[in-house]
PDB file of C-alpha atoms in Angstrom:
ATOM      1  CA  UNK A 148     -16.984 -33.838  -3.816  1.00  0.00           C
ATOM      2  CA  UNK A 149     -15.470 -30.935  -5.771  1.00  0.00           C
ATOM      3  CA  UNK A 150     -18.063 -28.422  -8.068  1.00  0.00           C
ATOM      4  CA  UNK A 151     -16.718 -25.901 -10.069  1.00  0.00           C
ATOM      5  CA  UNK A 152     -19.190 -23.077 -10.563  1.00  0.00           C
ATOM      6  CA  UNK A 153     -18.278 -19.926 -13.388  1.00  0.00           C
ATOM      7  CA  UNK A 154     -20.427 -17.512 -13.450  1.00  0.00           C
ATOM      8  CA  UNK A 155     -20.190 -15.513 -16.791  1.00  0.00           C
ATOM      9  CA  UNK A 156     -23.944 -13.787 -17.402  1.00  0.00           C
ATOM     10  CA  UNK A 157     -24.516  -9.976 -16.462  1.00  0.00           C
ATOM     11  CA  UNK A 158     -25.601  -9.079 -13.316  1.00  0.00           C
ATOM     12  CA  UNK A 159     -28.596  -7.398 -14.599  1.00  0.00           C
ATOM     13  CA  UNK A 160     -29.141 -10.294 -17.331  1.00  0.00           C
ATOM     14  CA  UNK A 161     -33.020 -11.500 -17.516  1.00  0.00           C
ATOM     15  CA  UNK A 162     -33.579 -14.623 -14.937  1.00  0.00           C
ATOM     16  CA  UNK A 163     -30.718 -13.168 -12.743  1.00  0.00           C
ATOM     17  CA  UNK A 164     -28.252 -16.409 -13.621  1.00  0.00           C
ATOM     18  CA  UNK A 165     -25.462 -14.595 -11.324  1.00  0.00           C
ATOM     19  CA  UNK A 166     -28.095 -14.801  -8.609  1.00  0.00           C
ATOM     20  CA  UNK A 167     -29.140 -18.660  -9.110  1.00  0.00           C
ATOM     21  CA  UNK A 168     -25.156 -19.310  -9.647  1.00  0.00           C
ATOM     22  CA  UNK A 169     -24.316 -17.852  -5.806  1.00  0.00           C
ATOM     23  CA  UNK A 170     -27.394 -19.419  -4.614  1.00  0.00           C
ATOM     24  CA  UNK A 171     -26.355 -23.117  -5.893  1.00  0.00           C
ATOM     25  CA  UNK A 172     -22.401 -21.960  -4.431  1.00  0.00           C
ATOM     26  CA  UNK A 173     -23.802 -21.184  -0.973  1.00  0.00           C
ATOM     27  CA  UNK A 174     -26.111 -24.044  -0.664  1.00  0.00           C
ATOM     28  CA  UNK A 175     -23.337 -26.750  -2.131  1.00  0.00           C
ATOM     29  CA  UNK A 176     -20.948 -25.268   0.095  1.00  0.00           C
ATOM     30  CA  UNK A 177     -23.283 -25.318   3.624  1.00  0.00           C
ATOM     31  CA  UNK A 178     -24.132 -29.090   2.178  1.00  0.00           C
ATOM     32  CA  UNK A 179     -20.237 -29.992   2.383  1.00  0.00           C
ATOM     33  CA  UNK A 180     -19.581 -29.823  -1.418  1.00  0.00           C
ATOM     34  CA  UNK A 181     -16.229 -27.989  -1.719  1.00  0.00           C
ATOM     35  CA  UNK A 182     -16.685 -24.759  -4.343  1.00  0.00           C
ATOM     36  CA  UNK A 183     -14.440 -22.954  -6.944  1.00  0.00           C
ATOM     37  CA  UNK A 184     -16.252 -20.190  -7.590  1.00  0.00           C
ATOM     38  CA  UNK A 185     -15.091 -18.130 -10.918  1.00  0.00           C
ATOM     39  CA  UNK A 186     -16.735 -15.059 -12.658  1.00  0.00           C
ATOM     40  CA  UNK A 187     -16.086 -14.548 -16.052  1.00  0.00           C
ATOM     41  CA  UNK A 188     -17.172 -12.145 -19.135  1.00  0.00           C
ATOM     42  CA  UNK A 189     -19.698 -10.006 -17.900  1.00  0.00           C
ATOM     43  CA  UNK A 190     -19.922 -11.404 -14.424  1.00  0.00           C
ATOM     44  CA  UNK A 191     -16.464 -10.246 -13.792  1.00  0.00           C
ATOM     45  CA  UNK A 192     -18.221  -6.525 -12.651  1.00  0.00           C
ATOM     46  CA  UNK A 193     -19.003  -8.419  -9.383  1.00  0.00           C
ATOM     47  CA  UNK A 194     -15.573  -8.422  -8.390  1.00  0.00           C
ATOM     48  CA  UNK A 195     -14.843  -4.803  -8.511  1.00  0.00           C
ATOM     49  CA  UNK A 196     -15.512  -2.493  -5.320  1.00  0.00           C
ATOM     50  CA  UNK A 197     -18.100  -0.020  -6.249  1.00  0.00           C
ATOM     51  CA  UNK A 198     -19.917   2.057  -3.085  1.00  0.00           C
ATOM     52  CA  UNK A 199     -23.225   2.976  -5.326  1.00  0.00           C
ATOM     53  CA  UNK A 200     -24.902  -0.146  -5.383  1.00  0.00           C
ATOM     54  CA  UNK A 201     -28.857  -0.791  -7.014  1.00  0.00           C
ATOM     55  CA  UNK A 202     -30.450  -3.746  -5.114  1.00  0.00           C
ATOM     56  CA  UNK A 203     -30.003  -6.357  -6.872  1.00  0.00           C
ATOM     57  CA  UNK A 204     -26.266  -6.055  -6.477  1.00  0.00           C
ATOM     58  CA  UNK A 205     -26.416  -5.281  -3.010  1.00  0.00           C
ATOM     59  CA  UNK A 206     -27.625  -9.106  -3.096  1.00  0.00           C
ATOM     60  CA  UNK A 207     -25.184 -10.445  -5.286  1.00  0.00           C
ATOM     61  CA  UNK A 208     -22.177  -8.709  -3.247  1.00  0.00           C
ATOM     62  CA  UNK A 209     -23.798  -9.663   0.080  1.00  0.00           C
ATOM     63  CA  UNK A 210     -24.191 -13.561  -1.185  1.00  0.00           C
ATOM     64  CA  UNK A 211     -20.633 -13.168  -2.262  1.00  0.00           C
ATOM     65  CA  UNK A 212     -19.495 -12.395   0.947  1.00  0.00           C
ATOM     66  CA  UNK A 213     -21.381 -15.208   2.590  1.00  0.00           C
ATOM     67  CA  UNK A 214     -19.625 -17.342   0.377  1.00  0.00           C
ATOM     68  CA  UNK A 215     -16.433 -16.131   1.340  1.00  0.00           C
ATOM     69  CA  UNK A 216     -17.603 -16.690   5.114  1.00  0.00           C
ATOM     70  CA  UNK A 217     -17.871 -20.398   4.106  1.00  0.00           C
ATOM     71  CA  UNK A 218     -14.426 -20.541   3.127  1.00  0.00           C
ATOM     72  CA  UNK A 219     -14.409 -20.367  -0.982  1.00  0.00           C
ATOM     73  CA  UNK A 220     -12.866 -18.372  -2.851  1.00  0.00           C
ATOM     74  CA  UNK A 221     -13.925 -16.515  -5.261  1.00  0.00           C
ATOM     75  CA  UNK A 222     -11.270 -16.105  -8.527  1.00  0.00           C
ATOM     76  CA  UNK A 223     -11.868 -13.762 -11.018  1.00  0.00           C
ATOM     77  CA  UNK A 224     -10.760 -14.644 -14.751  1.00  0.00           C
ATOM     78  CA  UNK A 225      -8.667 -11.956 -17.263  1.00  0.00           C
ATOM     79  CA  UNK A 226      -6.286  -8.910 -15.502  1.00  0.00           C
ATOM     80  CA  UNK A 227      -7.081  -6.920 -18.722  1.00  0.00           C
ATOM     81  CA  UNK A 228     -10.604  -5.888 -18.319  1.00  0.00           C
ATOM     82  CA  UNK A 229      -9.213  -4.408 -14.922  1.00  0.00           C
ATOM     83  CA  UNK A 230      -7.074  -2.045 -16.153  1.00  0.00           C
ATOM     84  CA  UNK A 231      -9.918  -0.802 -18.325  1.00  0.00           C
ATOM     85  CA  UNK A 232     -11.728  -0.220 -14.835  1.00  0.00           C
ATOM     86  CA  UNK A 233     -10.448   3.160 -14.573  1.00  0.00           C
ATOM     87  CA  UNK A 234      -8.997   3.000 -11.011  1.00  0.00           C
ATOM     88  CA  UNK A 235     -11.584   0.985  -9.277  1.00  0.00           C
ATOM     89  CA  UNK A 236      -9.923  -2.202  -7.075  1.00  0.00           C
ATOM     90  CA  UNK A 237     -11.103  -5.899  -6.551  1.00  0.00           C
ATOM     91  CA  UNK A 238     -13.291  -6.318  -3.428  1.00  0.00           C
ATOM     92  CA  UNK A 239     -11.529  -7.811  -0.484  1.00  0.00           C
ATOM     93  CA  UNK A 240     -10.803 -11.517  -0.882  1.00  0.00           C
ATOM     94  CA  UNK A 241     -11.222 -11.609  -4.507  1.00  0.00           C
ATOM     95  CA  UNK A 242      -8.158 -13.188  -6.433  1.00  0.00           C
ATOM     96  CA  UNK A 243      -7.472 -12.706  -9.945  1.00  0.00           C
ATOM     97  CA  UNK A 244      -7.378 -16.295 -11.885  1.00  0.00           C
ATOM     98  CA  UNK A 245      -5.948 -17.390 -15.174  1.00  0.00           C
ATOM     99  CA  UNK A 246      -8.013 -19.462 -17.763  1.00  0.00           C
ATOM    100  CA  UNK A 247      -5.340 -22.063 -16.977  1.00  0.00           C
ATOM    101  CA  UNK A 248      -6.396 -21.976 -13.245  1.00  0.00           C
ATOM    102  CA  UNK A 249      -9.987 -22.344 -14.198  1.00  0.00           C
ATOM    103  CA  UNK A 250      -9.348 -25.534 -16.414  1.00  0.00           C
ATOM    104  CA  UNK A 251      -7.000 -26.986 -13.725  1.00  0.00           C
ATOM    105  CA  UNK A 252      -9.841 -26.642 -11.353  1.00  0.00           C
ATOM    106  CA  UNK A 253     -12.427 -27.696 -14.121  1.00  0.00           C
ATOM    107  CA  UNK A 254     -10.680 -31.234 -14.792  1.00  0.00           C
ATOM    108  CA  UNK A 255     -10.531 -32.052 -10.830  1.00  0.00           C
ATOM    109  CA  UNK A 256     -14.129 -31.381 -10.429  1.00  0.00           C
ATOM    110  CA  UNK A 257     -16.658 -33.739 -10.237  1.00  0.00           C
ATOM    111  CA  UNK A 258     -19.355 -31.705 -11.704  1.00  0.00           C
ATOM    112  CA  UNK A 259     -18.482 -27.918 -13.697  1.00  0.00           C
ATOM    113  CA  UNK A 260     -21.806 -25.419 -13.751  1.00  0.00           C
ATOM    114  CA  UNK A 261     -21.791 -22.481 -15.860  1.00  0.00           C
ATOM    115  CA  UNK A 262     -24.174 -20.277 -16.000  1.00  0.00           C
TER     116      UNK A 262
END
């Protein structure tokens, strides 16, 4: 079983989607459900390095990593937003994706989750 998860909401955005979206990725993934994990939009902040940190993305980055730890990958979606990042790099094992990647991955999954 293949789930494609893309993550698109704010980190800071009301109900904490971002968190619920690595949540369901680590939990499918230690269940045997094989995860492309994509963030998108706003979510796309997660994949840049940053060493100041508030809590709640201390969380997010250290579910992130335990994600990675399970062997997904975690694809980020548009190269222009980083060049507007003013210097700052990807975090380690981060991979920058094209919207074609995400569909290709989209149409082999058996279920797609966006939040």
């Amino acid at each position: 079983m293949h789930w494609t998860i893309l993550i698109k909401s704010h980190p800071d955005a009301h109900g904490n989607p971002v968190l619920q979206g690595l949540r369901v990725a680590a939990a499918a993934c230690a269940d045997g459900v094989e995860i492309s994990l994509f963030l998108a939009e706003e979510a796309a902040l997660l994949a840049l390095h940053t060493e100041a940190l508030s809590e709640r993305q201390r969380v997010h980055h250290d579910l992130m990593a335990e994600i990675q730890e399970l062997g997904v990958a975690i694809h980020v979606i548009g190269f222009e937003w980083l060049q507007e990042a003013k210097g700052q790099t990807l975090r380690p094992g981060i991979q920058i994706a094209s919207m074609k990647t995400l569909v290709r991955q989209m149409k082999l999954s058996d279920q797609v989750i966006t939040l």
